[in-house]
Amino acid sequence: MADERNTSNVPPEPGAKPGSGRRARAARPARAVEGNGLWDRPQLLNLISDVLMVVGAAGLGYAAVAALSRLPAFPLREVVVMTPLAQVTNAQLEYVARSSLRGNFFTVDLDDVRASFEKLPWVRRADVRRRWPGGVEVRLEEHVASAYWRVGETGDMRLVNRYGEVFSAASNAKMPVFSGPEGSSSVLLAKFDEFTGKLGPLGKQLVGVSLSAREAWQLKLDDGLTIELGHDQVKAPIDERLARFVRHYPKARTELNMNVAVVDLRYPSGFALRPIVPEGLAGKQEKKGKR
């Protein structure tokens, strides 16, 4: 019995609290250590893994395409024009195709091909795309000419399309002739339609519209008659003067019994008529004026 008591009364370790012993210390629960590192966040790891896979796949795809594009494969075999053409010829198309198509299906410079087609005289706009596996699709918008454009003092002729844009091309079509300051072609095209409507009751066709640098208008009819409209005035707008001319010109011409060369509408309340001078008489008057 004495031995058992000595065993139970083993002195505590230095610094231990009274009543605490080895048995109490052994019964103390272990503390759980919570991790807060990257490897303990599975959702973030999955996201990073997905991003790396996408980047890797994109890199492999780019490398594969780059390698294929350098191989002597995928040659360009055809150029397909998807739009019907009225002005551009097959010879012009073949010339552009042969001179601008360089490389293969992957390396051909589509912007360069498009620019080459847009240099053709009648082409307003071009759209060029790849056509698998070895072709190029071309869509062309042609200019639709509405009038001729007389260039300044040189008298060179260009064309005006239905948008009022000036372009260079050859044509022998019967169209009105415009002349005016640079950049005014769209204004003249709109005014041509307006003047044509107002002159309709006369049964005459408008064949020329001119605008001076000082914004004075002049019209030319198909019978040779020249109409001087002058400037648009606040007290006597062009529309009013032109309407007055349409109402009174047939009667005035009949009463005067004369062939008219020029009608001057620059007066605020009327107009003046200038007769056609015979060629022989015109020559005599010119000589008389020189004396």
PDB file of C-alpha atoms in Angstrom:
ATOM      1  CA  MET A   1       0.000   0.000   0.000  1.00  0.00           C
ATOM      2  CA  ALA A   2       2.884   2.358   0.797  1.00  0.00           C
ATOM      3  CA  ASP A   3       4.376   1.768  -2.615  1.00  0.00           C
ATOM      4  CA  GLU A   4       1.101   2.719  -4.327  1.00  0.00           C
ATOM      5  CA  ARG A   5       0.892   5.993  -2.440  1.00  0.00           C
ATOM      6  CA  ASN A   6       4.415   6.946  -3.385  1.00  0.00           C
ATOM      7  CA  THR A   7       3.618   6.307  -7.008  1.00  0.00           C
ATOM      8  CA  SER A   8       0.537   8.535  -6.974  1.00  0.00           C
ATOM      9  CA  ASN A   9       2.351  11.342  -5.228  1.00  0.00           C
ATOM     10  CA  VAL A  10       5.020  11.941  -7.840  1.00  0.00           C
ATOM     11  CA  PRO A  11       6.024  15.567  -7.499  1.00  0.00           C
ATOM     12  CA  PRO A  12       4.989  17.876 -10.361  1.00  0.00           C
ATOM     13  CA  GLU A  13       7.463  19.249 -12.802  1.00  0.00           C
ATOM     14  CA  PRO A  14       9.005  22.594 -12.029  1.00  0.00           C
ATOM     15  CA  GLY A  15       6.732  25.499 -13.053  1.00  0.00           C
ATOM     16  CA  ALA A  16       3.609  23.354 -13.218  1.00  0.00           C
ATOM     17  CA  LYS A  17       0.445  24.588 -11.578  1.00  0.00           C
ATOM     18  CA  PRO A  18      -0.796  22.777  -8.477  1.00  0.00           C
ATOM     19  CA  GLY A  19      -2.987  19.861  -9.283  1.00  0.00           C
ATOM     20  CA  SER A  20      -1.637  19.486 -12.755  1.00  0.00           C
ATOM     21  CA  GLY A  21       0.227  16.359 -13.643  1.00  0.00           C
ATOM     22  CA  ARG A  22       1.277  14.213 -16.511  1.00  0.00           C
ATOM     23  CA  ARG A  23      -2.165  12.763 -16.872  1.00  0.00           C
ATOM     24  CA  ALA A  24      -3.791  16.209 -17.115  1.00  0.00           C
ATOM     25  CA  ARG A  25      -1.199  17.369 -19.622  1.00  0.00           C
ATOM     26  CA  ALA A  26      -1.689  14.308 -21.772  1.00  0.00           C
ATOM     27  CA  ALA A  27      -5.442  14.916 -21.864  1.00  0.00           C
ATOM     28  CA  ARG A  28      -5.040  18.437 -23.274  1.00  0.00           C
ATOM     29  CA  PRO A  29      -6.614  18.530 -26.845  1.00  0.00           C
ATOM     30  CA  ALA A  30      -4.359  19.275 -29.859  1.00  0.00           C
ATOM     31  CA  ARG A  31      -4.961  22.514 -31.727  1.00  0.00           C
ATOM     32  CA  ALA A  32      -5.909  22.308 -35.462  1.00  0.00           C
ATOM     33  CA  VAL A  33      -3.658  24.355 -37.759  1.00  0.00           C
ATOM     34  CA  GLU A  34      -5.617  26.090 -40.526  1.00  0.00           C
ATOM     35  CA  GLY A  35      -3.721  26.599 -43.820  1.00  0.00           C
ATOM     36  CA  ASN A  36      -4.116  29.852 -45.838  1.00  0.00           C
ATOM     37  CA  GLY A  37      -1.698  29.229 -48.759  1.00  0.00           C
ATOM     38  CA  LEU A  38      -2.364  28.925 -52.510  1.00  0.00           C
ATOM     39  CA  TRP A  39      -2.445  25.143 -52.384  1.00  0.00           C
ATOM     40  CA  ASP A  40      -5.337  25.221 -49.926  1.00  0.00           C
ATOM     41  CA  ARG A  41      -7.601  27.135 -52.391  1.00  0.00           C
ATOM     42  CA  PRO A  42      -8.821  24.584 -54.966  1.00  0.00           C
ATOM     43  CA  GLN A  43     -11.109  27.001 -56.850  1.00  0.00           C
ATOM     44  CA  LEU A  44      -8.256  29.405 -57.542  1.00  0.00           C
ATOM     45  CA  LEU A  45      -6.032  26.527 -58.608  1.00  0.00           C
ATOM     46  CA  ASN A  46      -8.686  25.309 -61.054  1.00  0.00           C
ATOM     47  CA  LEU A  47      -9.053  28.808 -62.524  1.00  0.00           C
ATOM     48  CA  ILE A  48      -5.310  29.189 -63.012  1.00  0.00           C
ATOM     49  CA  SER A  49      -5.161  25.754 -64.596  1.00  0.00           C
ATOM     50  CA  ASP A  50      -7.939  26.616 -67.074  1.00  0.00           C
ATOM     51  CA  VAL A  51      -6.263  29.899 -68.043  1.00  0.00           C
ATOM     52  CA  LEU A  52      -2.949  28.175 -68.632  1.00  0.00           C
ATOM     53  CA  MET A  53      -4.631  25.536 -70.784  1.00  0.00           C
ATOM     54  CA  VAL A  54      -6.362  28.174 -72.933  1.00  0.00           C
ATOM     55  CA  VAL A  55      -3.159  30.183 -73.371  1.00  0.00           C
ATOM     56  CA  GLY A  56      -1.244  27.056 -74.239  1.00  0.00           C
ATOM     57  CA  ALA A  57      -3.828  25.920 -76.781  1.00  0.00           C
ATOM     58  CA  ALA A  58      -3.871  29.369 -78.404  1.00  0.00           C
ATOM     59  CA  GLY A  59      -0.106  29.385 -78.618  1.00  0.00           C
ATOM     60  CA  LEU A  60      -0.039  25.943 -80.201  1.00  0.00           C
ATOM     61  CA  GLY A  61      -2.732  26.967 -82.689  1.00  0.00           C
ATOM     62  CA  TYR A  62      -0.861  30.109 -83.677  1.00  0.00           C
ATOM     63  CA  ALA A  63       2.367  28.179 -84.074  1.00  0.00           C
ATOM     64  CA  ALA A  64       0.612  25.575 -86.219  1.00  0.00           C
ATOM     65  CA  VAL A  65      -0.955  28.202 -88.503  1.00  0.00           C
ATOM     66  CA  ALA A  66       2.354  30.058 -88.784  1.00  0.00           C
ATOM     67  CA  ALA A  67       4.136  26.848 -89.709  1.00  0.00           C
ATOM     68  CA  LEU A  68       1.507  25.890 -92.284  1.00  0.00           C
ATOM     69  CA  SER A  69       1.533  29.347 -93.840  1.00  0.00           C
ATOM     70  CA  ARG A  70       5.233  29.011 -94.608  1.00  0.00           C
ATOM     71  CA  LEU A  71       4.850  25.709 -96.352  1.00  0.00           C
ATOM     72  CA  PRO A  72       4.542  25.637-100.170  1.00  0.00           C
ATOM     73  CA  ALA A  73       0.902  24.654 -99.801  1.00  0.00           C
ATOM     74  CA  PHE A  74      -2.547  26.273 -99.993  1.00  0.00           C
ATOM     75  CA  PRO A  75      -1.816  28.151-103.242  1.00  0.00           C
ATOM     76  CA  LEU A  76      -4.329  30.660-104.576  1.00  0.00           C
ATOM     77  CA  ARG A  77      -6.036  29.032-107.541  1.00  0.00           C
ATOM     78  CA  GLU A  78      -9.023  31.274-108.271  1.00  0.00           C
ATOM     79  CA  VAL A  79     -10.487  34.746-107.939  1.00  0.00           C
ATOM     80  CA  VAL A  80     -14.281  34.768-107.801  1.00  0.00           C
ATOM     81  CA  VAL A  81     -16.073  38.047-108.591  1.00  0.00           C
ATOM     82  CA  MET A  82     -19.394  37.912-106.758  1.00  0.00           C
ATOM     83  CA  THR A  83     -21.092  40.955-108.339  1.00  0.00           C
ATOM     84  CA  PRO A  84     -22.250  41.542-111.936  1.00  0.00           C
ATOM     85  CA  LEU A  85     -20.227  44.251-113.671  1.00  0.00           C
ATOM     86  CA  ALA A  86     -21.240  46.717-116.364  1.00  0.00           C
ATOM     87  CA  GLN A  87     -18.051  48.735-116.867  1.00  0.00           C
ATOM     88  CA  VAL A  88     -15.064  46.751-115.549  1.00  0.00           C
ATOM     89  CA  THR A  89     -13.732  44.286-118.135  1.00  0.00           C
ATOM     90  CA  ASN A  90     -12.401  40.762-117.654  1.00  0.00           C
ATOM     91  CA  ALA A  91      -9.004  41.917-118.904  1.00  0.00           C
ATOM     92  CA  GLN A  92      -8.830  44.494-116.120  1.00  0.00           C
ATOM     93  CA  LEU A  93      -9.804  41.899-113.522  1.00  0.00           C
ATOM     94  CA  GLU A  94      -7.161  39.464-114.734  1.00  0.00           C
ATOM     95  CA  TYR A  95      -4.484  42.150-114.695  1.00  0.00           C
ATOM     96  CA  VAL A  96      -5.239  43.107-111.089  1.00  0.00           C
ATOM     97  CA  ALA A  97      -5.400  39.462-110.000  1.00  0.00           C
ATOM     98  CA  ARG A  98      -2.030  38.613-111.547  1.00  0.00           C
ATOM     99  CA  SER A  99      -0.269  41.719-110.271  1.00  0.00           C
ATOM    100  CA  SER A 100      -1.603  41.878-106.705  1.00  0.00           C
ATOM    101  CA  LEU A 101      -2.153  38.269-105.565  1.00  0.00           C
ATOM    102  CA  ARG A 102       1.089  37.267-103.850  1.00  0.00           C
ATOM    103  CA  GLY A 103       1.632  34.459-101.355  1.00  0.00           C
ATOM    104  CA  ASN A 104      -0.769  31.675-100.480  1.00  0.00           C
ATOM    105  CA  PHE A 105      -4.188  31.424 -98.877  1.00  0.00           C
ATOM    106  CA  PHE A 106      -2.856  32.507 -95.474  1.00  0.00           C
ATOM    107  CA  THR A 107      -0.225  35.086 -96.425  1.00  0.00           C
ATOM    108  CA  VAL A 108      -1.979  37.043 -99.195  1.00  0.00           C
ATOM    109  CA  ASP A 109      -2.392  40.723 -98.269  1.00  0.00           C
ATOM    110  CA  LEU A 110      -6.119  41.368 -98.693  1.00  0.00           C
ATOM    111  CA  ASP A 111      -5.779  45.113 -98.087  1.00  0.00           C
ATOM    112  CA  ASP A 112      -3.268  45.368-100.915  1.00  0.00           C
ATOM    113  CA  VAL A 113      -5.555  43.391-103.233  1.00  0.00           C
ATOM    114  CA  ARG A 114      -8.525  45.594-102.319  1.00  0.00           C
ATOM    115  CA  ALA A 115      -6.533  48.771-103.001  1.00  0.00           C
ATOM    116  CA  SER A 116      -5.467  47.408-106.394  1.00  0.00           C
ATOM    117  CA  PHE A 117      -9.071  46.763-107.442  1.00  0.00           C
ATOM    118  CA  GLU A 118     -10.155  50.221-106.253  1.00  0.00           C
ATOM    119  CA  LYS A 119      -7.600  51.806-108.596  1.00  0.00           C
ATOM    120  CA  LEU A 120      -9.604  50.630-111.609  1.00  0.00           C
ATOM    121  CA  PRO A 121     -11.376  53.602-113.271  1.00  0.00           C
ATOM    122  CA  TRP A 122     -14.968  52.481-112.733  1.00  0.00           C
ATOM    123  CA  VAL A 123     -14.562  50.865-109.291  1.00  0.00           C
ATOM    124  CA  ARG A 124     -15.913  52.910-106.389  1.00  0.00           C
ATOM    125  CA  ARG A 125     -15.389  50.338-103.645  1.00  0.00           C
ATOM    126  CA  ALA A 126     -13.996  46.808-103.342  1.00  0.00           C
ATOM    127  CA  ASP A 127     -14.410  44.107-100.713  1.00  0.00           C
ATOM    128  CA  VAL A 128     -11.966  41.168-100.740  1.00  0.00           C
ATOM    129  CA  ARG A 129     -12.186  38.004 -98.612  1.00  0.00           C
ATOM    130  CA  ARG A 130     -10.558  34.586 -98.475  1.00  0.00           C
ATOM    131  CA  ARG A 131     -12.456  31.677-100.000  1.00  0.00           C
ATOM    132  CA  TRP A 132     -11.468  28.266 -98.621  1.00  0.00           C
ATOM    133  CA  PRO A 133      -9.394  26.390 -99.575  1.00  0.00           C
ATOM    134  CA  GLY A 134      -7.520  28.309-102.264  1.00  0.00           C
ATOM    135  CA  GLY A 135      -9.476  31.267-103.536  1.00  0.00           C
ATOM    136  CA  VAL A 136     -10.348  34.918-103.056  1.00  0.00           C
ATOM    137  CA  GLU A 137     -13.843  36.448-103.230  1.00  0.00           C
ATOM    138  CA  VAL A 138     -14.162  39.935-104.689  1.00  0.00           C
ATOM    139  CA  ARG A 139     -17.203  42.208-104.506  1.00  0.00           C
ATOM    140  CA  LEU A 140     -17.014  45.414-106.524  1.00  0.00           C
ATOM    141  CA  GLU A 141     -19.255  48.470-106.446  1.00  0.00           C
ATOM    142  CA  GLU A 142     -19.078  50.341-109.721  1.00  0.00           C
ATOM    143  CA  HIS A 143     -19.596  54.045-110.233  1.00  0.00           C
ATOM    144  CA  VAL A 144     -22.898  54.956-111.867  1.00  0.00           C
ATOM    145  CA  ALA A 145     -22.240  58.099-113.892  1.00  0.00           C
ATOM    146  CA  SER A 146     -24.845  60.876-113.756  1.00  0.00           C
ATOM    147  CA  ALA A 147     -23.043  63.763-115.455  1.00  0.00           C
ATOM    148  CA  TYR A 148     -19.794  65.054-116.907  1.00  0.00           C
ATOM    149  CA  TRP A 149     -17.597  67.394-114.892  1.00  0.00           C
ATOM    150  CA  ARG A 150     -15.655  70.112-116.707  1.00  0.00           C
ATOM    151  CA  VAL A 151     -12.399  70.795-114.864  1.00  0.00           C
ATOM    152  CA  GLY A 152     -11.603  74.492-114.465  1.00  0.00           C
ATOM    153  CA  GLU A 153      -9.916  76.337-117.294  1.00  0.00           C
ATOM    154  CA  THR A 154      -8.381  73.208-118.799  1.00  0.00           C
ATOM    155  CA  GLY A 155     -11.756  71.939-119.967  1.00  0.00           C
ATOM    156  CA  ASP A 156     -10.801  68.343-119.184  1.00  0.00           C
ATOM    157  CA  MET A 157     -13.788  66.096-118.629  1.00  0.00           C
ATOM    158  CA  ARG A 158     -14.350  63.813-115.695  1.00  0.00           C
ATOM    159  CA  LEU A 159     -17.494  62.095-114.458  1.00  0.00           C
ATOM    160  CA  VAL A 160     -19.889  62.608-111.562  1.00  0.00           C
ATOM    161  CA  ASN A 161     -21.525  59.567-109.989  1.00  0.00           C
ATOM    162  CA  ARG A 162     -24.963  59.386-108.402  1.00  0.00           C
ATOM    163  CA  TYR A 163     -23.477  60.365-105.024  1.00  0.00           C
ATOM    164  CA  GLY A 164     -22.034  63.567-106.439  1.00  0.00           C
ATOM    165  CA  GLU A 165     -18.465  62.227-106.392  1.00  0.00           C
ATOM    166  CA  VAL A 166     -16.074  63.123-109.212  1.00  0.00           C
ATOM    167  CA  PHE A 167     -14.039  60.302-110.748  1.00  0.00           C
ATOM    168  CA  SER A 168     -11.931  59.723-113.849  1.00  0.00           C
ATOM    169  CA  ALA A 169     -13.141  57.299-116.507  1.00  0.00           C
ATOM    170  CA  ALA A 170     -13.945  57.238-120.210  1.00  0.00           C
ATOM    171  CA  SER A 171     -17.563  57.501-121.351  1.00  0.00           C
ATOM    172  CA  ASN A 172     -19.504  58.531-124.444  1.00  0.00           C
ATOM    173  CA  ALA A 173     -22.923  58.472-122.787  1.00  0.00           C
ATOM    174  CA  LYS A 174     -25.308  61.371-123.272  1.00  0.00           C
ATOM    175  CA  MET A 175     -25.312  63.184-119.933  1.00  0.00           C
ATOM    176  CA  PRO A 176     -25.491  66.784-118.657  1.00  0.00           C
ATOM    177  CA  VAL A 177     -22.300  68.764-118.133  1.00  0.00           C
ATOM    178  CA  PHE A 178     -21.487  70.354-114.773  1.00  0.00           C
ATOM    179  CA  SER A 179     -18.848  72.925-113.931  1.00  0.00           C
ATOM    180  CA  GLY A 180     -18.101  74.673-110.678  1.00  0.00           C
ATOM    181  CA  PRO A 181     -15.619  75.181-107.861  1.00  0.00           C
ATOM    182  CA  GLU A 182     -13.770  72.164-106.551  1.00  0.00           C
ATOM    183  CA  GLY A 183     -15.871  70.225-104.058  1.00  0.00           C
ATOM    184  CA  SER A 184     -19.233  71.540-105.322  1.00  0.00           C
ATOM    185  CA  SER A 185     -20.163  68.538-107.481  1.00  0.00           C
ATOM    186  CA  SER A 186     -22.704  67.151-105.008  1.00  0.00           C
ATOM    187  CA  VAL A 187     -24.405  70.562-104.789  1.00  0.00           C
ATOM    188  CA  LEU A 188     -24.663  70.793-108.575  1.00  0.00           C
ATOM    189  CA  LEU A 189     -26.115  67.293-108.795  1.00  0.00           C
ATOM    190  CA  ALA A 190     -28.846  68.178-106.295  1.00  0.00           C
ATOM    191  CA  LYS A 191     -29.560  71.487-108.046  1.00  0.00           C
ATOM    192  CA  PHE A 192     -29.736  69.755-111.416  1.00  0.00           C
ATOM    193  CA  ASP A 193     -32.626  67.607-110.208  1.00  0.00           C
ATOM    194  CA  GLU A 194     -34.319  70.662-108.708  1.00  0.00           C
ATOM    195  CA  PHE A 195     -33.951  72.793-111.851  1.00  0.00           C
ATOM    196  CA  THR A 196     -35.083  69.907-114.059  1.00  0.00           C
ATOM    197  CA  GLY A 197     -38.343  69.668-112.139  1.00  0.00           C
ATOM    198  CA  LYS A 198     -39.025  73.406-112.362  1.00  0.00           C
ATOM    199  CA  LEU A 199     -38.309  73.556-116.110  1.00  0.00           C
ATOM    200  CA  GLY A 200     -40.535  70.567-116.840  1.00  0.00           C
ATOM    201  CA  PRO A 201     -43.554  72.573-118.143  1.00  0.00           C
ATOM    202  CA  LEU A 202     -41.413  74.017-120.955  1.00  0.00           C
ATOM    203  CA  GLY A 203     -40.778  70.585-122.405  1.00  0.00           C
ATOM    204  CA  LYS A 204     -37.056  71.341-122.585  1.00  0.00           C
ATOM    205  CA  GLN A 205     -34.225  69.211-121.303  1.00  0.00           C
ATOM    206  CA  LEU A 206     -31.565  70.640-119.024  1.00  0.00           C
ATOM    207  CA  VAL A 207     -28.143  69.685-120.387  1.00  0.00           C
ATOM    208  CA  GLY A 208     -25.762  71.907-118.425  1.00  0.00           C
ATOM    209  CA  VAL A 209     -25.411  73.521-115.000  1.00  0.00           C
ATOM    210  CA  SER A 210     -22.609  75.916-114.059  1.00  0.00           C
ATOM    211  CA  LEU A 211     -21.739  77.586-110.772  1.00  0.00           C
ATOM    212  CA  SER A 212     -19.175  80.381-110.740  1.00  0.00           C
ATOM    213  CA  ALA A 213     -16.658  81.052-108.003  1.00  0.00           C
ATOM    214  CA  ARG A 214     -18.988  83.866-106.854  1.00  0.00           C
ATOM    215  CA  GLU A 215     -21.931  81.439-106.692  1.00  0.00           C
ATOM    216  CA  ALA A 216     -23.746  82.669-109.788  1.00  0.00           C
ATOM    217  CA  TRP A 217     -25.818  80.017-111.585  1.00  0.00           C
ATOM    218  CA  GLN A 218     -26.113  79.424-115.328  1.00  0.00           C
ATOM    219  CA  LEU A 219     -28.276  76.802-117.067  1.00  0.00           C
ATOM    220  CA  LYS A 220     -28.104  75.354-120.567  1.00  0.00           C
ATOM    221  CA  LEU A 221     -31.086  73.760-122.348  1.00  0.00           C
ATOM    222  CA  ASP A 222     -31.055  71.176-125.135  1.00  0.00           C
ATOM    223  CA  ASP A 223     -32.201  73.744-127.744  1.00  0.00           C
ATOM    224  CA  GLY A 224     -29.111  75.883-127.078  1.00  0.00           C
ATOM    225  CA  LEU A 225     -30.841  78.393-124.809  1.00  0.00           C
ATOM    226  CA  THR A 226     -28.690  79.804-121.997  1.00  0.00           C
ATOM    227  CA  ILE A 227     -30.386  80.939-118.783  1.00  0.00           C
ATOM    228  CA  GLU A 228     -28.523  83.403-116.582  1.00  0.00           C
ATOM    229  CA  LEU A 229     -29.847  82.936-113.051  1.00  0.00           C
ATOM    230  CA  GLY A 230     -27.142  84.831-111.202  1.00  0.00           C
ATOM    231  CA  HIS A 231     -27.008  84.825-107.421  1.00  0.00           C
ATOM    232  CA  ASP A 232     -29.739  83.716-105.079  1.00  0.00           C
ATOM    233  CA  GLN A 233     -31.250  86.940-103.722  1.00  0.00           C
ATOM    234  CA  VAL A 234     -33.278  87.502-100.593  1.00  0.00           C
ATOM    235  CA  LYS A 235     -35.791  89.791-102.295  1.00  0.00           C
ATOM    236  CA  ALA A 236     -35.828  87.795-105.535  1.00  0.00           C
ATOM    237  CA  PRO A 237     -34.978  84.131-104.888  1.00  0.00           C
ATOM    238  CA  ILE A 238     -33.917  81.962-107.798  1.00  0.00           C
ATOM    239  CA  ASP A 239     -37.018  79.781-107.459  1.00  0.00           C
ATOM    240  CA  GLU A 240     -39.346  82.764-107.949  1.00  0.00           C
ATOM    241  CA  ARG A 241     -37.430  84.114-110.945  1.00  0.00           C
ATOM    242  CA  LEU A 242     -37.299  80.691-112.576  1.00  0.00           C
ATOM    243  CA  ALA A 243     -41.036  80.155-112.014  1.00  0.00           C
ATOM    244  CA  ARG A 244     -41.762  83.558-113.608  1.00  0.00           C
ATOM    245  CA  PHE A 245     -39.658  82.591-116.623  1.00  0.00           C
ATOM    246  CA  VAL A 246     -41.522  79.305-117.083  1.00  0.00           C
ATOM    247  CA  ARG A 247     -44.902  81.092-116.954  1.00  0.00           C
ATOM    248  CA  HIS A 248     -44.141  83.947-119.347  1.00  0.00           C
ATOM    249  CA  TYR A 249     -41.381  82.794-121.689  1.00  0.00           C
ATOM    250  CA  PRO A 250     -43.525  80.926-124.279  1.00  0.00           C
ATOM    251  CA  LYS A 251     -45.820  83.932-124.764  1.00  0.00           C
ATOM    252  CA  ALA A 252     -42.945  86.432-124.835  1.00  0.00           C
ATOM    253  CA  ARG A 253     -41.080  84.445-127.468  1.00  0.00           C
ATOM    254  CA  THR A 254     -44.181  84.172-129.648  1.00  0.00           C
ATOM    255  CA  GLU A 255     -44.998  87.873-129.421  1.00  0.00           C
ATOM    256  CA  LEU A 256     -41.437  88.924-130.168  1.00  0.00           C
ATOM    257  CA  ASN A 257     -41.090  86.343-132.951  1.00  0.00           C
ATOM    258  CA  MET A 258     -37.386  85.829-132.346  1.00  0.00           C
ATOM    259  CA  ASN A 259     -34.930  83.047-131.791  1.00  0.00           C
ATOM    260  CA  VAL A 260     -33.565  83.539-128.301  1.00  0.00           C
ATOM    261  CA  ALA A 261     -29.960  82.796-127.380  1.00  0.00           C
ATOM    262  CA  VAL A 262     -29.867  84.012-123.771  1.00  0.00           C
ATOM    263  CA  VAL A 263     -32.494  84.668-121.128  1.00  0.00           C
ATOM    264  CA  ASP A 264     -31.310  86.946-118.335  1.00  0.00           C
ATOM    265  CA  LEU A 265     -33.218  86.243-115.119  1.00  0.00           C
ATOM    266  CA  ARG A 266     -31.064  88.384-112.856  1.00  0.00           C
ATOM    267  CA  TYR A 267     -33.729  91.113-112.719  1.00  0.00           C
ATOM    268  CA  PRO A 268     -35.916  91.095-109.583  1.00  0.00           C
ATOM    269  CA  SER A 269     -39.231  91.671-111.403  1.00  0.00           C
ATOM    270  CA  GLY A 270     -38.728  90.472-114.979  1.00  0.00           C
ATOM    271  CA  PHE A 271     -36.287  89.015-117.494  1.00  0.00           C
ATOM    272  CA  ALA A 272     -34.514  90.041-120.663  1.00  0.00           C
ATOM    273  CA  LEU A 273     -34.160  88.149-123.936  1.00  0.00           C
ATOM    274  CA  ARG A 274     -31.099  88.237-126.167  1.00  0.00           C
ATOM    275  CA  PRO A 275     -31.682  87.043-129.741  1.00  0.00           C
ATOM    276  CA  ILE A 276     -29.489  84.721-131.720  1.00  0.00           C
ATOM    277  CA  VAL A 277     -27.210  86.735-133.969  1.00  0.00           C
ATOM    278  CA  PRO A 278     -26.570  85.161-137.398  1.00  0.00           C
ATOM    279  CA  GLU A 279     -22.959  84.169-137.927  1.00  0.00           C
ATOM    280  CA  GLY A 280     -22.408  86.606-140.795  1.00  0.00           C
ATOM    281  CA  LEU A 281     -23.909  89.526-138.902  1.00  0.00           C
ATOM    282  CA  ALA A 282     -22.014  88.590-135.772  1.00  0.00           C
ATOM    283  CA  GLY A 283     -18.761  88.769-137.729  1.00  0.00           C
ATOM    284  CA  LYS A 284     -19.619  92.221-139.097  1.00  0.00           C
ATOM    285  CA  GLN A 285     -20.520  93.511-135.630  1.00  0.00           C
ATOM    286  CA  GLU A 286     -17.259  92.182-134.250  1.00  0.00           C
ATOM    287  CA  LYS A 287     -15.226  93.947-136.954  1.00  0.00           C
ATOM    288  CA  LYS A 288     -17.191  97.139-136.404  1.00  0.00           C
ATOM    289  CA  GLY A 289     -16.445  97.005-132.710  1.00  0.00           C
ATOM    290  CA  LYS A 290     -12.695  96.753-133.376  1.00  0.00           C
ATOM    291  CA  ARG A 291     -12.568  99.971-135.441  1.00  0.00           C
TER     292      ARG A 291
END
